[in-house]
Coordinates of C-alpha atoms (C1' of nucleotides) and ligand atoms in Angstrom, one line a residue:
Chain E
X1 CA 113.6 100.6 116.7
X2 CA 113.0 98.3 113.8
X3 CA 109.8 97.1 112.5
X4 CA 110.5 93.8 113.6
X5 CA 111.1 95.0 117.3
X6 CA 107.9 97.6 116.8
X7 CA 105.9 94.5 115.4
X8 CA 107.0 92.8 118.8
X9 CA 106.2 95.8 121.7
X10 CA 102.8 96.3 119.8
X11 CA 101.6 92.7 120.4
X12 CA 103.0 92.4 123.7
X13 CA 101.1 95.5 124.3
X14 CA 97.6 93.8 123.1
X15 CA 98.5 90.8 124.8
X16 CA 99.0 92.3 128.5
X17 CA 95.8 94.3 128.5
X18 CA 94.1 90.3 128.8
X19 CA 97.3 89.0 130.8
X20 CA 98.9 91.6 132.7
X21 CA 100.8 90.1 134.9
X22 CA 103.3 88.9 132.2
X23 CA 102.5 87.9 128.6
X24 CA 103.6 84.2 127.0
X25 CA 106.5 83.9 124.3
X26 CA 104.0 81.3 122.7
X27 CA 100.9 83.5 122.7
X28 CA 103.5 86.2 121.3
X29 CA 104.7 83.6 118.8
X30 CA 101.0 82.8 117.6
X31 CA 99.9 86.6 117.0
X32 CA 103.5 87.5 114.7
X33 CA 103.3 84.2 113.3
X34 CA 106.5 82.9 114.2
X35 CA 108.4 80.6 116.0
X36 CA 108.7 80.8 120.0
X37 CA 112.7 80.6 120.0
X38 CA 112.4 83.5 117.5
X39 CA 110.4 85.2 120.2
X40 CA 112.9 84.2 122.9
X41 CA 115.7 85.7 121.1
X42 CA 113.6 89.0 120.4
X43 CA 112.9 89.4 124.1
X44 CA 116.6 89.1 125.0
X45 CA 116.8 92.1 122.6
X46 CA 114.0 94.4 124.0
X47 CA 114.9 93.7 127.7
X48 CA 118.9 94.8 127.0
X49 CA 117.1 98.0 125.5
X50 CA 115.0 98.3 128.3
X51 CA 111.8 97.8 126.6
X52 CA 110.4 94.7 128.6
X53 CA 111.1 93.2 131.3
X54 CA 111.7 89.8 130.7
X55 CA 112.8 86.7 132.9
X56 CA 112.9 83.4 131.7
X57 CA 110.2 81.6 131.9
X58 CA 108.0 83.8 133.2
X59 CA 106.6 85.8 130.9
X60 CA 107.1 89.5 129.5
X61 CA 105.8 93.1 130.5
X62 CA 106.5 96.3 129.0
X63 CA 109.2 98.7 130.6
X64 CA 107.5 102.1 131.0
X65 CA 109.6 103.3 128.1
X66 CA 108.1 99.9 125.9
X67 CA 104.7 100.9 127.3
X68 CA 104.7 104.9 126.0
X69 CA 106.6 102.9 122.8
X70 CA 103.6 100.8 122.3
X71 CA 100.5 103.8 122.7
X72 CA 102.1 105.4 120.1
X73 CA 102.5 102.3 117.4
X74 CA 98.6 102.2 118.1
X75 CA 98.2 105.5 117.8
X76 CA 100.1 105.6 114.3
X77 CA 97.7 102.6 113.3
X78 CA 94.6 104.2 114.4
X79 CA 95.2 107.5 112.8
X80 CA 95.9 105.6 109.7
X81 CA 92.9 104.0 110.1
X82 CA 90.7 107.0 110.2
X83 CA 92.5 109.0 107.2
X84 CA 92.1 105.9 105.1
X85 CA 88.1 105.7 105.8
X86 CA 87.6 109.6 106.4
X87 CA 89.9 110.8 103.7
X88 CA 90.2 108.2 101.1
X89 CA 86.8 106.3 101.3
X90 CA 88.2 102.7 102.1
X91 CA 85.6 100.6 103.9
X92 CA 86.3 99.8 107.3
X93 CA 87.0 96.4 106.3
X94 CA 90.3 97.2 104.2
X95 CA 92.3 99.5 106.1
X96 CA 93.8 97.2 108.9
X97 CA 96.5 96.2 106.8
X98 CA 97.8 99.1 105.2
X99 CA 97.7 100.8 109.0
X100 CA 100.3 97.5 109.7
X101 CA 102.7 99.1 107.4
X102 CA 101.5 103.1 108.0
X103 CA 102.4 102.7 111.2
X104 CA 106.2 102.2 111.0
X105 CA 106.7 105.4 109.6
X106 CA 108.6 107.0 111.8
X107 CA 108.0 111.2 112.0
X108 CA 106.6 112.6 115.4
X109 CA 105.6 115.7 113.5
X110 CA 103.9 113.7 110.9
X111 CA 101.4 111.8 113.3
X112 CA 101.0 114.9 115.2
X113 CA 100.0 116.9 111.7
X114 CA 98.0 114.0 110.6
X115 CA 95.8 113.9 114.0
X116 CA 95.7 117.7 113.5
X117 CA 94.1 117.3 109.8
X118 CA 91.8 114.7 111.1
X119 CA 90.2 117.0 113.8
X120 CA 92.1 114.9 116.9
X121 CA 89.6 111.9 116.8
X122 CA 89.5 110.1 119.7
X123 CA 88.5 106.5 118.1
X124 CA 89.4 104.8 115.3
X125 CA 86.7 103.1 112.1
X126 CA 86.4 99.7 115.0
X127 CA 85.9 102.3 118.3
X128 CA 89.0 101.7 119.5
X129 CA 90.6 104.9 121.3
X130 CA 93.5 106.5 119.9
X131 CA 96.0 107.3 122.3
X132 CA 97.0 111.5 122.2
X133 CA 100.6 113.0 121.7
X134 CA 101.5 112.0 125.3
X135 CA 100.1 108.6 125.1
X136 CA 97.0 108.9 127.3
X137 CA 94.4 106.7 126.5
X138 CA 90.3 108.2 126.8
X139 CA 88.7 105.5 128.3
X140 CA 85.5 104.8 125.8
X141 CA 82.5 103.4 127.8
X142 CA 81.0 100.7 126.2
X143 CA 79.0 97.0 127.3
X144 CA 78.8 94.2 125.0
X145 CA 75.3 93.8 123.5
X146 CA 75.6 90.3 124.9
X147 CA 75.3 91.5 128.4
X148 CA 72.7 94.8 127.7
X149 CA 69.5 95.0 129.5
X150 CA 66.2 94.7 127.7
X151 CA 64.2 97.3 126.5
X152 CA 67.1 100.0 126.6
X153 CA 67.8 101.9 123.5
X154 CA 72.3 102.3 122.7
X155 CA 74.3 103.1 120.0
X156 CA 76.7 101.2 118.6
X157 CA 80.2 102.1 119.6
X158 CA 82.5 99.4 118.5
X159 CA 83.0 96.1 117.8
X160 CA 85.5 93.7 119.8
X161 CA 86.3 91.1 116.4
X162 CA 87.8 93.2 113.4
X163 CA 88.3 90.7 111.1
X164 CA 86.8 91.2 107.3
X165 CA 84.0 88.4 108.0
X166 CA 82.5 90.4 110.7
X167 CA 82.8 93.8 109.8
X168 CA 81.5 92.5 106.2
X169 CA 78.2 90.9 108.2
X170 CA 77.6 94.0 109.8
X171 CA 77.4 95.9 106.3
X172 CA 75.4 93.5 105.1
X173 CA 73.0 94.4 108.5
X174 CA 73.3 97.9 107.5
X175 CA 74.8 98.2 111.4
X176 CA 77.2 100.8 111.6
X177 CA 79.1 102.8 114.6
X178 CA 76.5 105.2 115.4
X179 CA 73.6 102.8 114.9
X180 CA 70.8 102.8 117.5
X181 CA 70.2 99.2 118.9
X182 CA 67.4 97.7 121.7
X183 CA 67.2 94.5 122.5
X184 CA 63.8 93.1 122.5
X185 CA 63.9 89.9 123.3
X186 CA 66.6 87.1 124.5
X187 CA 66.1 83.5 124.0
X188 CA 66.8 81.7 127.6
X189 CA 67.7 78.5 125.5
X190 CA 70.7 80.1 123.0
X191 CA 71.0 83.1 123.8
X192 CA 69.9 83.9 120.8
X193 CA 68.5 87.9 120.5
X194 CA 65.5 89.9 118.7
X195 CA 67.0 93.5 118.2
X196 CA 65.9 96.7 117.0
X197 CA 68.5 98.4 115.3
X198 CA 68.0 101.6 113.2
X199 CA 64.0 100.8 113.3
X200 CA 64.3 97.4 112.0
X201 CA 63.9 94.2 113.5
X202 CA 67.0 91.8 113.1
X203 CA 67.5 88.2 114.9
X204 CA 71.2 87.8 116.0
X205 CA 73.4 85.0 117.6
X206 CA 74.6 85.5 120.4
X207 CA 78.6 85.3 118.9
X208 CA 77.6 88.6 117.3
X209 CA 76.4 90.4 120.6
X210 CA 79.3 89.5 122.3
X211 CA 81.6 91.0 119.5
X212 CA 79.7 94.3 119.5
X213 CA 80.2 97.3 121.5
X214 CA 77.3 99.5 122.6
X215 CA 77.0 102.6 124.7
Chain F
X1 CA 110.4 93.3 96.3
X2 CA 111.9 94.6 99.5
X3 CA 112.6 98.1 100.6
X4 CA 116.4 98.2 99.7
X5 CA 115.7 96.6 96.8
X6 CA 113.2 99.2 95.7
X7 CA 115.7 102.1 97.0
X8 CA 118.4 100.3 94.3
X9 CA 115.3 100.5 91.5
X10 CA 114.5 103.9 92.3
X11 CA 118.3 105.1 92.2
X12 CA 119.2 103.4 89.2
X13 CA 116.1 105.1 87.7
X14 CA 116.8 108.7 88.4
X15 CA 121.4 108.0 87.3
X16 CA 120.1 106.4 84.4
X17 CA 118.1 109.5 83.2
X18 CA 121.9 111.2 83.0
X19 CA 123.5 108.2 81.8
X20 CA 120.9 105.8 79.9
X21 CA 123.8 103.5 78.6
X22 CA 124.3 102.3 81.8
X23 CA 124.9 103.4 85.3
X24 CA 128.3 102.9 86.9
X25 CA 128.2 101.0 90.2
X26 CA 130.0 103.2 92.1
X27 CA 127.5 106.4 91.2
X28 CA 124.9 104.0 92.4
X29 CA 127.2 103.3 95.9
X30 CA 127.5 107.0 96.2
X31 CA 123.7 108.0 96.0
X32 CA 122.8 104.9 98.6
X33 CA 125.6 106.0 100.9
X34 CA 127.0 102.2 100.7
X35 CA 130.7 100.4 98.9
X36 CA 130.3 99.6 95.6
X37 CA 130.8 96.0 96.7
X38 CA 127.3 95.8 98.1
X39 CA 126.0 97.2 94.9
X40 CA 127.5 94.4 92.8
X41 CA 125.8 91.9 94.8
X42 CA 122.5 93.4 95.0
X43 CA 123.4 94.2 91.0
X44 CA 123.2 90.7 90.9
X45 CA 119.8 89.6 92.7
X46 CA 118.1 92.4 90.8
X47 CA 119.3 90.5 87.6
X48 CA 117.9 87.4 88.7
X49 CA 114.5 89.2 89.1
X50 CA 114.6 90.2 85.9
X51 CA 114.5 94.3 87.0
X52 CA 117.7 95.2 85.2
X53 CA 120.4 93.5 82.7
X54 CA 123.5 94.3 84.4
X55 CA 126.9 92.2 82.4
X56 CA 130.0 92.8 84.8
X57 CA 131.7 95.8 84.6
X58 CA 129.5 97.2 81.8
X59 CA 127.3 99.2 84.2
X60 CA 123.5 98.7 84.4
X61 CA 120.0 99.7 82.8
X62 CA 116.5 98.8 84.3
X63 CA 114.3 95.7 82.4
X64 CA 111.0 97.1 81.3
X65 CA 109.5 95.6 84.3
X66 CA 112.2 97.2 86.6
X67 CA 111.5 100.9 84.6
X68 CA 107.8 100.4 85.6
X69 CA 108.8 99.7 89.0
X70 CA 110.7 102.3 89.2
X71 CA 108.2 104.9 88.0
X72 CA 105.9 103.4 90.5
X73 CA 108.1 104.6 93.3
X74 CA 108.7 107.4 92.3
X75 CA 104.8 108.1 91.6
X76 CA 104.1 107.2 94.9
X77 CA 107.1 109.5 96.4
X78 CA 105.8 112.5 94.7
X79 CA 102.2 111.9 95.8
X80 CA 102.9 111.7 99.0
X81 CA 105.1 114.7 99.0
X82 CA 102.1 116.8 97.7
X83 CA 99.6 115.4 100.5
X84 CA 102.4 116.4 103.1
X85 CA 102.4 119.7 101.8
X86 CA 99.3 120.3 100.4
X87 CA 97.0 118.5 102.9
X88 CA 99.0 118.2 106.5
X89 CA 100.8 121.7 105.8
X90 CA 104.7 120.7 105.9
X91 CA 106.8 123.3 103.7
X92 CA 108.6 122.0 100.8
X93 CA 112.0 121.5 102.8
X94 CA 110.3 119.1 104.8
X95 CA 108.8 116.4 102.9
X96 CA 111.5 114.8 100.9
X97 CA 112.9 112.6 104.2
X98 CA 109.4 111.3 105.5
X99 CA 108.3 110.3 101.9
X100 CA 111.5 108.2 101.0
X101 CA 109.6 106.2 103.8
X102 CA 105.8 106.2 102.9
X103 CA 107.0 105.1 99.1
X104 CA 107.7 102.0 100.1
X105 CA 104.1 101.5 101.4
X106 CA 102.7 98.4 99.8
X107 CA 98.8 98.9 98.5
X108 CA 98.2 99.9 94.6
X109 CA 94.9 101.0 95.9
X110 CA 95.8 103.0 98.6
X111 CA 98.0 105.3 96.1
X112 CA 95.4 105.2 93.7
X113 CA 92.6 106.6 95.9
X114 CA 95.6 109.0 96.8
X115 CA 96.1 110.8 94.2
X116 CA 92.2 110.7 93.3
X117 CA 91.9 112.6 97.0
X118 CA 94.6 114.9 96.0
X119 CA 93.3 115.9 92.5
X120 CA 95.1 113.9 90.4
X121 CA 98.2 116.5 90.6
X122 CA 100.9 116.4 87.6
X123 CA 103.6 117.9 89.6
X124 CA 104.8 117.7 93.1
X125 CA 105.7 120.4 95.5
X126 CA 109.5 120.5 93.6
X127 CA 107.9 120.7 90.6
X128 CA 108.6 117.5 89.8
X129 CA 106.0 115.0 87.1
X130 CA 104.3 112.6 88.7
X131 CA 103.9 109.4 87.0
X132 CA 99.6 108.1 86.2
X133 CA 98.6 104.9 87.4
X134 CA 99.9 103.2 84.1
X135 CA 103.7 105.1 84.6
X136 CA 103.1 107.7 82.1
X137 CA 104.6 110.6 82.6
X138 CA 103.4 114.0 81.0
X139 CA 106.8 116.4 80.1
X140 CA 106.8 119.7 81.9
X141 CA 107.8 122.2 79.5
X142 CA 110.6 124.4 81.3
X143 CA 113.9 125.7 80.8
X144 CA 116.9 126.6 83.5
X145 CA 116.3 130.7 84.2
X146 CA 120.1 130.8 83.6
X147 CA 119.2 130.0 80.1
X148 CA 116.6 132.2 78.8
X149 CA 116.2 135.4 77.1
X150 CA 116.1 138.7 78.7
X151 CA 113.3 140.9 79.2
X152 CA 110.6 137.7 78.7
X153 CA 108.4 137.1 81.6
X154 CA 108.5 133.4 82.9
X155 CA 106.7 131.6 86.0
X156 CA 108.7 129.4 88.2
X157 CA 107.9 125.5 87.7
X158 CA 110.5 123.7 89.5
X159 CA 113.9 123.2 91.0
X160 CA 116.4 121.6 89.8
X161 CA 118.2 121.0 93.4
X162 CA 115.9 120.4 96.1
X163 CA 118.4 120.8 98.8
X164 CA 117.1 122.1 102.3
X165 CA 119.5 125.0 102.0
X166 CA 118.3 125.6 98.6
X167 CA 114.8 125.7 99.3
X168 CA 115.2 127.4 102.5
X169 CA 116.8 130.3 100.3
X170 CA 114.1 130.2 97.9
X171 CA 111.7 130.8 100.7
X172 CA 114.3 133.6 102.1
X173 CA 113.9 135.1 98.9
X174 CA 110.1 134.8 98.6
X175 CA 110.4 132.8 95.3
X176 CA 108.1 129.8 95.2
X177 CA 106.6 127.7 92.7
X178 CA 104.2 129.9 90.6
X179 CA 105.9 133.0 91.3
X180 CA 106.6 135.6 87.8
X181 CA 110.3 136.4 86.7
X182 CA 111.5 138.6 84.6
X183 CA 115.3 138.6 83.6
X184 CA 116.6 142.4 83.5
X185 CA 120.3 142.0 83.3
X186 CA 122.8 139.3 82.9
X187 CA 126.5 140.3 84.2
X188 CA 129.0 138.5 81.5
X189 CA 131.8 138.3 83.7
X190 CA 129.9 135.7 86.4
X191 CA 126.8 135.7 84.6
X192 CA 125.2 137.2 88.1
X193 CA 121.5 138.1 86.9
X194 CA 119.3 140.9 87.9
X195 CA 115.8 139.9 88.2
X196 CA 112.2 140.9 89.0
X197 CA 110.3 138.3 90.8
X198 CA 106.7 139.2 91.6
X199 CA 107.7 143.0 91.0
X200 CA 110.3 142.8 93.6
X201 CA 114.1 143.4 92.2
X202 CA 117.0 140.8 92.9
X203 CA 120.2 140.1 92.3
X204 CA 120.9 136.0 91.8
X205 CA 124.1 134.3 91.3
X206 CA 124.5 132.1 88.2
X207 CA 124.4 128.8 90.4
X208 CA 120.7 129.9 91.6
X209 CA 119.9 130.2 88.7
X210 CA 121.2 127.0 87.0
X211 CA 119.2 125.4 89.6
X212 CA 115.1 127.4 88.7
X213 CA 113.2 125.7 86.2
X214 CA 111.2 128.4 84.7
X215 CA 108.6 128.5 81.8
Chain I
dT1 C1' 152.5 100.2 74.2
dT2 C1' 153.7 99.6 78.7
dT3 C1' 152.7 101.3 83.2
dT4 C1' 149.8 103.2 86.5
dA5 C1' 145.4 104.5 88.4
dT6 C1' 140.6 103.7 88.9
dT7 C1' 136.7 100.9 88.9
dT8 C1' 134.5 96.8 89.7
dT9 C1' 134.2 92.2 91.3
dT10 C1' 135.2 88.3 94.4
dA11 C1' 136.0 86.1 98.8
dG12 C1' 135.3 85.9 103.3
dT13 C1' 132.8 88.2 107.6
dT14 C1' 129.2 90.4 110.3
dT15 C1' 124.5 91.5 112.0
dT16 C1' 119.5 90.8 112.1
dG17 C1' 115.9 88.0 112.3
dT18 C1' 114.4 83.8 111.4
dC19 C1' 114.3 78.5 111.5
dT20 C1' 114.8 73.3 113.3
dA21 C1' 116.1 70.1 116.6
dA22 C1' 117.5 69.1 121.1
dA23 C1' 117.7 70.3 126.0
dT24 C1' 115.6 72.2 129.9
dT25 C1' 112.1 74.0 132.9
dT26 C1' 107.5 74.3 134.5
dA27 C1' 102.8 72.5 134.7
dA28 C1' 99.6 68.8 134.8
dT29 C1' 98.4 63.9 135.6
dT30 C1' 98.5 59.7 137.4
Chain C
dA1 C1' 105.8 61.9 144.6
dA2 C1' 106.8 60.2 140.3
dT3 C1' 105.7 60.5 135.6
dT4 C1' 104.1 62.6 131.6
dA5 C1' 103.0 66.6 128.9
dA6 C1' 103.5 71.3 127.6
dA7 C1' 106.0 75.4 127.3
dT8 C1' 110.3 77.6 126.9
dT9 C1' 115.0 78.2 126.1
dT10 C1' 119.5 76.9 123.9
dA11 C1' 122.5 75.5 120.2
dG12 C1' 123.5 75.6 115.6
dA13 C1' 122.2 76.9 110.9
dC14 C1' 120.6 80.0 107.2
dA15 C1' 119.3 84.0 104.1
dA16 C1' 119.4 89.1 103.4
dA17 C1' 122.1 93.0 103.3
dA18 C1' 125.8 95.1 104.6
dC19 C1' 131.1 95.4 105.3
dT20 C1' 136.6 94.9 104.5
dA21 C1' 140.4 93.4 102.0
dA22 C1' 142.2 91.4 98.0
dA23 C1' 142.0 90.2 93.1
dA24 C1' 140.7 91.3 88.5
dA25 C1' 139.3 94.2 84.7
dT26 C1' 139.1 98.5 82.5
dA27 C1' 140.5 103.2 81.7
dA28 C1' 144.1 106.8 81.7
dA29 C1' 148.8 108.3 81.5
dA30 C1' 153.4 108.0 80.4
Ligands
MN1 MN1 93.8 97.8 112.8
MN2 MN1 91.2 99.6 114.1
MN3 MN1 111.7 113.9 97.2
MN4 MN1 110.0 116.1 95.2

DNA sequence: TTTTATTTTTAGTTTTGTCTAAATTTAATT
DNA sequence: AATTAAATTTAGACAAAACTAAAAATAAAA
């Protein structure tokens, strides 16, 4: 496989966990950035190598071979993800990109060695679960805070938007993974929420509940 | 600069260490397992970048800025060849393949807080000097075993072929990178020497030991 | 110094992954 | 149901990096 075709399996993967029943070549085209007769030809490509299956117009899925292909791009990436906070002391912010290039590399044993070192963590600096050797997935229980009862003490688990902004807002919150959140109090009007976290009092919008994970 | 382009840099570097009037294209074709033809034209894009002066049929040297590049790859090679074997536990046979993949890894930062996590080693698992952030590189002191005086104690710093088979007889052996030799005899027919390595007596042929850096 | 051999370069293709523009199919509106 | 709009695919082209075969330059041998 080629990084291109990896690049291609590991969005379509992401993609049919929202639409499973078959994945568009223009929401495939927005996520790599491209054009949708680029994606066109790359599907024509993966389905003669069994890795989708792919019929015009009607969308992609993986193969079970793409599939078990997929779980273990994202387990590469997720790994990555951890050594570079865990081992090197990058902020959770930086590592997503240097993952995008980790994870081409292509030794079983290396991954496997590297999980090893790492004490086999089962979720990644975000909270998302790091498929094992064999691809299986540990389902993570988590809510949104958006939808949390009040009163209720949780941790926080993960968070659904990665991007820099909003993992940079949540330093500046001093909310971490592992930070204990209650809701106090919801506005009816916005939404809006009082919160608890750590022992302090904090006033969020409701954009932020609904992009963090609690447990 | 793309990954060929890098593999070109990086050959160049190590043929022009033999040859630093210039390196023939065809010892370039050889060590990238391609036809000389392909070297010519990549010869040529390389010029355009300014990486090396190249006239036709002269041969080639690296530009200043392709020497730095070079030494950057090569730093980053060696690093990671001394977290595989340092940090995930992969012998010294092993490493060689899976780094000619991670050097190509992008991020000056990730390398940096690399080498910081591994403790800012000097040489890699060959033996090898690994270049500091800026490209310097600090000379080992060392000398072939075939070449030194007998009945002086020396301690292994290197190899000069870093060959699977040569390693793997190395390791046969039990000779390794810190281990103490002592020349006994040297045969002048076929120069075969007899040797004590950690106490332990030995007979080596001359081509083993044209290949032990000692010092 | 010719002649021959080797090395290197040029010319013309191929493959991979991309693009634009046009054609086609499917979905959404009148 | 007919028309319009959106999504998708086809057709044709291009750049990167490789190849083969032929031409040209350099080095070695006679
Ligand atoms: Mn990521
Ligand atoms: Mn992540
Ligand atoms: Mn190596
Ligand atoms: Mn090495």
């Amino acid at each position: 496989m080629t990084i291109s075709e990896e690049n291609y399996i590991k969005v379509i993967y992401h993609l049919s966990l929202v639409s499973p029943k078959g994945v568009n070549t223009n929401a495939i085209a927005g996520m790599l950035d491209t054009k949708a007769s680029s994606v066109t030809d790359m599907m024509k490509k993966l389905s003669d190598k069994d890795l989708v299956s792919y019929q015009k117009y009607q969308g992609v899925t993986l193969t079970d071979k793409g599939l078990h292909s997929a779980k273990m791009i994202v387990r590469k990436h997720r790994l990555w993800e951890v050594f570079l906070v865990d081992k090197l002391g990058f902020s959770w912010d930086e590592v997503h990109e240097i993952a995008e290039e980790l994870e081409h590399i292509k030794s079983e044993q290396l991954i496997n060695k590297l999980d090893a070192f790492l004490g086999f963590p089962v979720a990644d600096p975000h909270g998302d679960p790091i498929p094992d050797a064999k691809g299986v997935i540990k389902k993570i229980e988590k809510q949104l805070l958006s939808e949390v009862e009040i009163n209720a003490s949780f941790h926080c688990v993960g968070v659904k938007d990665s991007s820099t902004d909003f993992l940079k807002y949540l330093d500046k919150q001093k909310i971490a993974l592992g930070s204990v959140v209650k809701v106090i109090d919801k506005e009816d009007f916005d939404d809006t929420l009082t919160v608890e976290i750590d022992g302090k009092r904090l006033t969020i919008s409701n954009k932020i509940a609904n992009n963090l994970y609690v447990q």
